[in-house]
Tab-separated table of C-alpha atoms in Angstrom:
chain	number	residue	atom	x	y	z
A	1	MET	CA	0.000	0.000	0.000
A	2	ALA	CA	2.842	2.328	0.857
A	3	ALA	CA	4.390	1.897	-2.555
A	4	ALA	CA	1.088	2.639	-4.225
A	5	LEU	CA	0.836	5.974	-2.446
A	6	ALA	CA	3.746	7.481	-4.302
A	7	GLY	CA	2.655	9.774	-7.112
A	8	LEU	CA	-1.068	9.462	-6.509
A	9	THR	CA	-3.471	12.234	-5.610
A	10	LEU	CA	-5.451	12.125	-2.420
A	11	PRO	CA	-8.748	11.114	-4.035
A	12	ALA	CA	-7.106	8.207	-5.814
A	13	VAL	CA	-5.493	7.080	-2.592
A	14	VAL	CA	-8.780	7.279	-0.756
A	15	GLU	CA	-10.575	5.336	-3.469
A	16	GLU	CA	-8.032	2.566	-3.362
A	17	LEU	CA	-8.115	2.381	0.409
A	18	LEU	CA	-11.883	2.264	0.511
A	19	SER	CA	-11.974	-0.420	-2.187
A	20	GLU	CA	-9.651	-2.599	-0.181
A	21	MET	CA	-11.700	-2.071	2.936
A	22	ALA	CA	-14.889	-2.884	1.053
A	23	ALA	CA	-13.343	-6.092	-0.260
A	24	ALA	CA	-12.362	-7.095	3.237
A	25	VAL	CA	-15.847	-6.488	4.583
A	26	GLN	CA	-17.418	-8.364	1.738
A	27	GLU	CA	-15.356	-11.421	2.584
A	28	ASN	CA	-16.494	-11.020	6.169
A	29	ALA	CA	-12.895	-10.572	7.067
A	30	ARG	CA	-11.670	-8.111	9.614
A	31	ILE	CA	-10.524	-4.798	8.261
A	32	PRO	CA	-6.750	-4.734	8.742
A	33	ASP	CA	-5.440	-2.343	11.364
A	34	GLU	CA	-3.181	-0.702	8.805
A	35	HIS	CA	-6.230	0.363	6.834
A	36	LEU	CA	-7.848	1.878	9.865
A	37	SER	CA	-4.653	3.688	10.743
A	38	LEU	CA	-4.353	5.010	7.233
A	39	LEU	CA	-7.947	6.162	7.362
A	40	LYS	CA	-7.273	8.069	10.530
A	41	PHE	CA	-4.079	9.491	9.080
A	42	ILE	CA	-5.839	10.814	6.006
A	43	PHE	CA	-9.043	11.989	7.594
A	44	GLY	CA	-8.057	12.849	11.096
A	45	PRO	CA	-10.479	12.619	13.998
A	46	SER	CA	-13.538	12.703	11.748
A	47	ALA	CA	-12.635	9.209	10.580
A	48	ILE	CA	-13.298	7.855	14.045
A	49	GLN	CA	-16.588	9.693	14.261
A	50	ALA	CA	-17.603	8.424	10.844
A	51	LEU	CA	-16.741	4.825	11.668
A	52	ASP	CA	-18.601	5.196	14.922
A	53	LEU	CA	-21.712	6.195	13.033
A	54	VAL	CA	-21.273	3.188	10.788
A	55	ASP	CA	-20.935	0.851	13.745
A	56	ARG	CA	-24.053	2.244	15.335
A	57	GLN	CA	-25.893	1.690	12.045
A	58	SER	CA	-26.955	5.301	12.041
A	59	ILE	CA	-26.744	5.660	8.299
A	60	THR	CA	-29.628	4.873	6.031
A	61	LEU	CA	-29.427	4.829	2.284
A	62	ILE	CA	-32.689	6.069	0.819
A	63	SER	CA	-33.170	5.253	-2.812
A	64	SER	CA	-36.050	5.816	-5.155
A	65	PRO	CA	-37.079	3.645	-8.087
A	66	SER	CA	-35.630	6.289	-10.371
A	67	GLY	CA	-32.192	5.466	-9.028
A	68	ARG	CA	-31.723	8.712	-7.160
A	69	ARG	CA	-30.232	8.190	-3.744
A	70	VAL	CA	-29.553	10.142	-0.608
A	71	TYR	CA	-28.141	9.279	2.795
A	72	GLN	CA	-29.871	9.940	6.054
A	73	VAL	CA	-27.661	10.055	9.103
A	74	LEU	CA	-28.909	9.827	12.670
A	75	GLY	CA	-26.748	12.048	14.794
A	76	SER	CA	-25.890	11.518	18.424
A	77	SER	CA	-28.355	14.211	19.390
A	78	GLY	CA	-31.188	12.247	17.826
A	79	LYS	CA	-31.586	14.592	14.896
A	80	THR	CA	-31.378	13.252	11.374
A	81	TYR	CA	-29.262	14.861	8.719
A	82	THR	CA	-29.217	14.584	4.971
A	83	CYS	CA	-26.036	13.674	3.184
A	84	LEU	CA	-26.008	13.891	-0.587
A	85	ALA	CA	-24.662	10.947	-2.513
A	86	SER	CA	-23.294	12.668	-5.578
A	87	CYS	CA	-21.362	15.572	-4.114
A	88	HIS	CA	-19.982	16.911	-0.891
A	89	TYR	CA	-22.796	18.120	1.245
A	90	CYS	CA	-24.213	17.217	4.613
A	91	SER	CA	-26.830	19.163	6.514
A	92	CYS	CA	-25.238	18.645	9.905
A	93	PRO	CA	-23.623	21.527	11.794
A	94	ALA	CA	-20.241	19.807	11.756
A	95	PHE	CA	-20.122	20.057	7.981
A	96	ALA	CA	-21.059	23.720	8.055
A	97	PHE	CA	-18.468	24.478	10.662
A	98	SER	CA	-15.495	22.461	9.577
A	99	VAL	CA	-15.888	22.486	5.818
A	100	LEU	CA	-17.783	25.507	4.682
A	101	ARG	CA	-16.083	28.011	6.930
A	102	LYS	CA	-12.709	27.135	5.521
A	103	SER	CA	-11.569	28.823	2.388
A	104	ASP	CA	-9.920	25.753	0.921
A	105	SER	CA	-11.470	24.415	-2.210
A	106	LEU	CA	-13.599	21.321	-1.813
A	107	LEU	CA	-12.001	19.998	-4.916
A	108	GLU	CA	-8.362	20.531	-4.130
A	109	PRO	CA	-6.624	17.520	-2.672
A	110	ARG	CA	-5.479	19.241	0.449
A	111	ALA	CA	-5.808	16.936	3.387
A	112	PRO	CA	-7.326	18.943	6.231
A	113	SER	CA	-10.545	20.406	4.839
A	114	ARG	CA	-11.026	18.027	1.945
A	115	SER	CA	-10.661	15.123	4.286
A	116	LYS	CA	-13.598	16.264	6.332
A	117	THR	CA	-15.914	16.382	3.361
A	118	TYR	CA	-14.580	13.123	2.075
A	119	SER	CA	-14.883	11.388	5.387
A	120	HIS	CA	-18.306	12.859	5.731
A	121	ASN	CA	-19.493	11.375	2.490
A	122	SER	CA	-17.185	8.749	1.101
A	123	LEU	CA	-16.987	6.565	4.146
A	124	PHE	CA	-20.726	6.433	4.539
A	125	GLN	CA	-21.250	5.605	0.922
A	126	ARG	CA	-18.748	2.838	0.825
A	127	ARG	CA	-19.876	1.171	3.984
A	128	THR	CA	-23.585	1.312	3.437
A	129	ALA	CA	-23.385	0.154	-0.141
A	130	LEU	CA	-22.261	-3.252	1.026
A	131	PRO	CA	-24.654	-6.074	1.805
A	132	THR	CA	-24.946	-6.557	5.536
B	1	MET	CA	-21.446	22.505	-18.909
B	2	ALA	CA	-18.210	24.009	-19.906
B	3	GLU	CA	-18.016	22.249	-23.223
B	4	THR	CA	-21.366	23.503	-24.409
B	5	LEU	CA	-20.482	27.031	-23.418
B	6	ARG	CA	-17.149	26.678	-25.103
B	7	ARG	CA	-18.843	25.559	-28.260
B	8	VAL	CA	-21.200	28.510	-28.106
B	9	LEU	CA	-18.278	30.817	-27.597
B	10	ASN	CA	-16.398	29.130	-30.415
B	11	LEU	CA	-19.286	29.606	-32.790
B	12	GLY	CA	-17.946	33.026	-33.624
B	13	THR	CA	-14.673	31.623	-34.832
B	14	SER	CA	-14.189	30.411	-38.345
B	15	ALA	CA	-13.481	26.762	-37.893
B	16	ARG	CA	-15.067	24.293	-35.568
B	17	SER	CA	-13.286	20.989	-35.550
B	18	GLY	CA	-15.472	17.947	-35.888
B	19	GLU	CA	-14.155	16.354	-32.750
B	20	GLU	CA	-15.843	19.023	-30.708
B	21	ASP	CA	-19.168	17.350	-31.281
B	22	THR	CA	-18.724	14.808	-28.550
B	23	ALA	CA	-21.626	14.316	-26.245
B	24	GLU	CA	-19.503	14.847	-23.168
B	25	ALA	CA	-21.252	17.134	-20.756
B	26	GLY	CA	-18.196	18.546	-19.131
B	27	PRO	CA	-17.999	19.835	-15.595
B	28	PRO	CA	-20.721	22.016	-14.044
B	29	LEU	CA	-20.042	25.638	-14.816
B	30	LEU	CA	-20.677	28.843	-12.925
B	31	LEU	CA	-21.247	31.895	-15.103
B	32	LEU	CA	-20.433	35.097	-13.255
B	33	GLY	CA	-20.852	38.695	-14.167
B	34	GLY	CA	-22.346	41.988	-13.150
B	35	PRO	CA	-25.811	43.159	-14.119
B	36	GLY	CA	-26.333	43.457	-17.828
B	37	SER	CA	-23.212	41.482	-18.682
B	38	GLY	CA	-24.919	39.077	-21.008
B	39	LYS	CA	-25.293	36.082	-18.747
B	40	THR	CA	-28.885	35.397	-19.759
B	41	ALA	CA	-28.019	35.766	-23.428
B	42	LEU	CA	-25.163	33.302	-23.133
B	43	LEU	CA	-27.255	30.895	-21.132
B	44	PHE	CA	-29.941	31.022	-23.761
B	45	ALA	CA	-27.390	30.498	-26.519
B	46	ALA	CA	-26.125	27.437	-24.673
B	47	ALA	CA	-29.712	26.214	-24.406
B	48	LEU	CA	-30.190	26.544	-28.164
B	49	GLU	CA	-26.891	24.823	-28.799
B	50	ALA	CA	-27.774	21.886	-26.590
B	51	ALA	CA	-31.313	21.713	-28.003
B	52	GLY	CA	-29.845	21.324	-31.448
B	53	GLU	CA	-27.748	18.349	-30.455
B	54	GLY	CA	-30.628	15.957	-30.744
B	55	ARG	CA	-30.442	14.608	-27.221
B	56	GLY	CA	-32.768	15.286	-24.338
B	57	PRO	CA	-34.668	18.506	-23.677
B	58	VAL	CA	-33.157	21.529	-21.996
B	59	LEU	CA	-34.476	22.679	-18.644
B	60	PHE	CA	-34.177	26.431	-18.140
B	61	LEU	CA	-34.940	27.634	-14.636
B	62	THR	CA	-35.307	31.292	-13.824
B	63	ARG	CA	-37.283	33.315	-11.377
B	64	ARG	CA	-38.997	35.585	-13.825
B	65	PRO	CA	-39.980	34.812	-17.405
B	66	LEU	CA	-37.657	36.288	-19.962
B	67	GLN	CA	-39.127	39.522	-21.253
B	68	SER	CA	-37.807	38.787	-24.708
B	69	LEU	CA	-35.858	35.927	-26.131
B	70	PRO	CA	-32.241	37.021	-26.400
B	71	ARG	CA	-30.945	37.289	-29.910
B	72	GLY	CA	-28.315	34.641	-30.395
B	73	THR	CA	-25.167	34.490	-32.413
B	74	GLY	CA	-26.575	35.257	-35.791
B	75	ALA	CA	-28.508	32.052	-36.369
B	76	ALA	CA	-32.243	32.516	-36.491
B	77	LEU	CA	-34.236	31.146	-33.602
B	78	ASP	CA	-35.063	27.679	-34.826
B	79	PRO	CA	-38.563	26.801	-33.595
B	80	LEU	CA	-37.645	23.134	-33.396
B	81	ARG	CA	-34.875	23.989	-31.004
B	82	LEU	CA	-37.081	26.343	-29.024
B	83	GLN	CA	-39.582	23.559	-28.543
B	84	LYS	CA	-36.971	21.493	-26.761
B	85	ILE	CA	-36.304	24.153	-24.154
B	86	ARG	CA	-38.555	23.797	-21.128
B	87	PHE	CA	-38.867	26.931	-19.065
B	88	GLN	CA	-39.836	26.775	-15.430
B	89	TYR	CA	-40.162	29.698	-13.064
B	90	PRO	CA	-39.823	28.693	-9.418
B	91	PRO	CA	-40.920	31.850	-7.577
B	92	SER	CA	-39.039	31.247	-4.357
B	93	THR	CA	-36.060	29.390	-2.965
B	94	HIS	CA	-38.382	26.875	-1.391
B	95	GLU	CA	-40.060	26.179	-4.711
B	96	LEU	CA	-36.703	25.797	-6.398
B	97	LEU	CA	-35.538	23.333	-3.764
B	98	GLN	CA	-38.810	21.421	-4.141
B	99	LEU	CA	-38.315	21.284	-7.882
B	100	LEU	CA	-34.784	19.982	-7.591
B	101	CYS	CA	-35.574	17.493	-4.855
B	102	SER	CA	-38.457	16.017	-6.812
B	103	ALA	CA	-36.720	16.073	-10.184
B	104	HIS	CA	-36.489	12.300	-10.182
B	105	GLU	CA	-40.269	12.042	-9.964
B	106	ALA	CA	-40.857	14.039	-13.121
B	107	ARG	CA	-41.912	12.019	-16.113
B	108	GLY	CA	-40.511	12.291	-19.556
B	109	PRO	CA	-36.982	12.083	-20.882
B	110	ALA	CA	-34.194	13.380	-18.735
B	111	PRO	CA	-32.787	16.749	-19.793
B	112	SER	CA	-29.431	16.960	-21.455
B	113	LEU	CA	-28.768	20.400	-19.982
B	114	LEU	CA	-29.919	22.079	-16.808
B	115	LEU	CA	-29.672	25.848	-16.686
B	116	LEU	CA	-30.379	28.220	-13.833
B	117	ASP	CA	-30.391	31.950	-14.403
B	118	GLY	CA	-30.169	34.332	-11.490
B	119	LEU	CA	-28.898	32.164	-8.656
B	120	GLU	CA	-28.411	35.317	-6.586
B	121	GLU	CA	-32.168	35.856	-6.473
B	122	TYR	CA	-32.601	32.534	-4.737
B	123	LEU	CA	-29.794	33.164	-2.287
B	124	VAL	CA	-31.243	36.432	-1.008
B	125	GLU	CA	-33.352	34.573	1.506
B	126	ASP	CA	-30.602	32.343	2.799
B	127	GLN	CA	-29.484	32.291	6.375
B	128	GLY	CA	-25.884	31.403	5.894
B	129	PRO	CA	-23.322	29.482	3.901
B	130	GLN	CA	-25.008	26.177	4.521
B	131	ASP	CA	-28.084	27.213	2.538
B	132	ALA	CA	-26.005	28.390	-0.382
B	133	ALA	CA	-24.014	25.171	-0.254
B	134	TYR	CA	-27.204	23.137	-0.089
B	135	LEU	CA	-28.637	24.808	-3.171
B	136	ALA	CA	-25.396	24.397	-5.110
B	137	ALA	CA	-25.038	20.783	-4.044
B	138	LEU	CA	-28.656	20.048	-4.902
B	139	LEU	CA	-28.165	21.496	-8.367
B	140	LEU	CA	-25.175	19.227	-8.834
B	141	ASP	CA	-27.084	16.273	-7.473
B	142	THR	CA	-30.002	16.927	-9.836
B	143	ALA	CA	-27.710	17.146	-12.842
B	144	ALA	CA	-25.933	13.996	-11.698
B	145	HIS	CA	-29.259	12.200	-11.463
B	146	PHE	CA	-30.216	13.289	-14.980
B	147	SER	CA	-26.809	12.125	-16.181
B	148	HIS	CA	-27.419	8.781	-14.562
B	149	GLN	CA	-30.776	8.536	-16.287
B	150	THR	CA	-29.477	9.340	-19.739
B	151	GLY	CA	-26.873	6.677	-19.409
B	152	PRO	CA	-23.140	6.524	-20.021
B	153	GLY	CA	-21.497	8.619	-22.662
B	154	GLN	CA	-24.103	11.341	-22.560
B	155	GLY	CA	-24.849	13.031	-19.328
B	156	CYS	CA	-26.574	16.206	-18.305
B	157	GLY	CA	-24.682	19.445	-18.181
B	158	LEU	CA	-25.211	22.187	-15.649
B	159	ILE	CA	-24.673	25.914	-16.101
B	160	VAL	CA	-25.663	28.347	-13.384
B	161	ALA	CA	-25.537	32.113	-13.807
B	162	LEU	CA	-24.786	34.259	-10.783
B	163	GLN	CA	-24.871	38.009	-10.749
B	164	THR	CA	-22.014	39.555	-8.859
B	165	GLN	CA	-21.752	43.072	-7.515
B	166	GLU	CA	-19.638	45.529	-9.416
B	167	GLU	CA	-17.692	46.407	-6.290
B	168	GLY	CA	-16.834	43.408	-4.186
B	169	VAL	CA	-18.882	43.463	-1.036
B	170	SER	CA	-17.348	41.198	1.559
B	171	GLY	CA	-20.422	39.043	2.105
B	172	ASP	CA	-20.874	38.606	-1.593
B	173	ALA	CA	-17.266	37.523	-2.054
B	174	LEU	CA	-17.588	34.827	0.593
B	175	GLN	CA	-20.686	33.445	-1.027
B	176	VAL	CA	-19.078	33.459	-4.463
B	177	SER	CA	-16.027	31.624	-3.205
B	178	LEU	CA	-18.237	29.054	-1.523
B	179	LEU	CA	-20.164	28.491	-4.743
B	180	GLN	CA	-16.929	28.258	-6.692
B	181	ARG	CA	-16.009	25.271	-4.596
B	182	TYR	CA	-18.977	23.386	-6.016
B	183	PHE	CA	-18.463	24.390	-9.632
B	184	PRO	CA	-15.201	23.184	-11.121
B	185	ALA	CA	-15.521	25.333	-14.214
B	186	GLN	CA	-16.168	29.040	-14.232
B	187	CYS	CA	-16.733	31.709	-16.830
B	188	TRP	CA	-16.362	35.350	-15.924
B	189	LEU	CA	-18.020	38.096	-17.940
B	190	GLN	CA	-16.409	41.467	-17.528
B	191	ALA	CA	-17.574	44.605	-19.204
B	192	GLU	CA	-15.001	46.362	-21.254
B	193	THR	CA	-15.263	50.088	-21.823
B	194	PRO	CA	-15.113	50.741	-25.516
B	195	GLY	CA	-16.492	53.796	-27.232
B	196	PRO	CA	-20.062	55.041	-27.109
B	197	GLY	CA	-22.732	52.859	-28.627
B	198	GLN	CA	-20.708	49.731	-28.089
B	199	HIS	CA	-21.406	47.136	-25.453
B	200	ARG	CA	-18.571	44.716	-25.167
B	201	LEU	CA	-17.545	42.116	-22.654
B	202	ARG	CA	-14.645	39.859	-22.054
B	203	ALA	CA	-15.630	36.281	-21.403
B	204	CYS	CA	-12.976	34.285	-19.619
B	205	LEU	CA	-13.604	30.564	-19.407
B	206	ASP	CA	-11.698	28.493	-16.887
B	207	PRO	CA	-12.527	24.804	-17.260
B	208	GLY	CA	-11.062	24.069	-13.871
B	209	GLY	CA	-7.944	22.146	-14.643
B	210	LEU	CA	-9.393	20.125	-17.478
B	211	GLY	CA	-8.103	22.439	-20.126
B	212	PRO	CA	-6.521	25.788	-20.745
B	213	ARG	CA	-8.218	29.064	-19.969
B	214	ALA	CA	-9.621	30.827	-22.965
B	215	GLU	CA	-11.033	34.248	-23.570
B	216	TRP	CA	-13.543	35.670	-25.961
B	217	CYS	CA	-14.923	39.065	-26.772
B	218	VAL	CA	-18.713	39.188	-26.602
B	219	ALA	CA	-20.220	42.164	-28.348
B	220	PHE	CA	-23.831	43.243	-28.511
B	221	ARG	CA	-25.155	45.115	-31.464
B	222	PRO	CA	-27.763	47.839	-30.935
B	223	ASN	CA	-30.426	45.429	-32.131
B	224	GLY	CA	-29.441	43.053	-29.350
B	225	GLU	CA	-27.672	40.525	-31.525
B	226	MET	CA	-24.724	38.918	-29.847
B	227	THR	CA	-21.470	38.227	-31.630
B	228	ILE	CA	-18.522	36.362	-30.221
B	229	THR	CA	-14.919	36.516	-31.302
B	230	PRO	CA	-11.759	35.177	-29.717
B	231	TRP	CA	-10.081	37.703	-27.517
B	232	PRO	CA	-6.931	38.976	-29.211
B	233	THR	CA	-3.822	37.852	-27.432
B	234	GLN	CA	-1.624	40.681	-28.639
B	235	ALA	CA	-1.670	43.624	-26.315
B	236	GLY	CA	-2.963	46.822	-27.778
B	237	ASN	CA	-5.087	45.209	-30.459
B	238	LEU	CA	-8.351	46.480	-29.073
B	239	SER	CA	-9.845	47.833	-32.261
B	240	LEU	CA	-12.041	44.835	-33.033
B	241	ASP	CA	-14.744	45.561	-35.531
B	242	LYS	CA	-18.021	45.519	-33.737
B	243	GLY	CA	-19.758	42.342	-34.720
B	244	SER	CA	-17.094	41.125	-37.062
B	245	SER	CA	-16.669	37.393	-36.822
B	246	SER	CA	-13.632	36.991	-38.968
B	247	GLY	CA	-11.274	39.585	-37.604
B	248	GLY	CA	-8.889	39.502	-34.746
B	249	GLN	CA	-7.419	36.055	-35.178
B	250	PRO	CA	-4.610	35.842	-32.611
C-alpha cells in the first residue's frame, strides 16, 4: 500500500483504500489495522466519528425507483441529517463548521478540509453500499 | 457545462473541428458577471446549442420569465430547437428546492442540460453558507441524477448564472467563493469600456484544470444581436470591428 501511495493524488489514494476495505468487509474478514490507521491518518479525527456512526448503524441509504439516492444520518443528538450521494454536502452543523467556513477548495486535494468532506461522504457511501 | 459554453463561444470563430461534437457534458459551470453582462443571453445560446444536439430537452430555470428571447449568435431562432427548451419559473427558494428534490419524480426524458439563471435571487433569503451550499449541491445532485438517467457517454450538463456586484462586497465575495467550490468550471463576464454605442464584454472561461483558460470578446449590437470573437492575445489590439466574426485572429 505504501508503494502505491507514491505519485497518486489524495482522491485516488482514498478510493483505493476504501476499495480494499470494502473487499475485506465483503469477505467477512476483519478490516486490517493498517487500513484503519491510514484512514485516521488521512481523515483525522472525523474518521473515528464516521466509523462510529457506521458501527451504530446510524446511516440509512434512501433510494427511489428512479435510481436517485440520498443518505440519512442519525446524529448523536437524535436529529437526522441529509447527506447527498453525488457531491460533498451534509446538513449537519459539523459540515457547516469544519468544511464551509474554511476557504480551501472542496475539490483541491489538500488533506485537512477536503478530508472532512470526504470522510463525511465517502466513508458512509462505501460502507452502506455493502450487503450486511 | 463548460463544453457547451465553449462551443457557443467558439461559434464566432471560423473553424469548428469535428471532434468538438462529442456528447460529453463537461464539468458544471458557474457563469459570473455583473448586471447586464450578457449572462442570460449566453445561457440562452447554450440552451439553443444543446437543443440542437438531438439529445434530451433543456431545462431552463429562472425566477422571472424572460421579457424577450435574447438574440443569439446570428442564427435565427429555430422553432424546433425552441420547442426542446422547457422553461420553469420557481418563484421562491423553497419552490426551487422542491423542484430539484423532486426532479427524479418528473416524467418524460431526462434533460441533457440544466440551466439556472439568477442564482443570486434565490440566495437572497438564505441564512448562511449552509443554505447556499445546499442549493449548489442540490443542483449538482439533480444534474448527476439526470446524467445517470441518460446513461453513459451522454450526461446532463449544468450551467448556473450568478450576478455579482460591481464592487466586491465582503459578504458577496464569501458566497461566491463558496459556490466556486462546487463548480469546477467558471466563466467570468467582464464589461469592457469601448467607445459610445458599443457594449462589449470579455468572457474568460476556466474549465477548472481540465483544459486551458480561454477568452472571448462578446459584443452586442444595438439590435441586441450577440457576436462572439476570440479575444486577441496581442496587447494593444483592441480595435475589433463591432460584430465582425472573422477579424482579430490571434
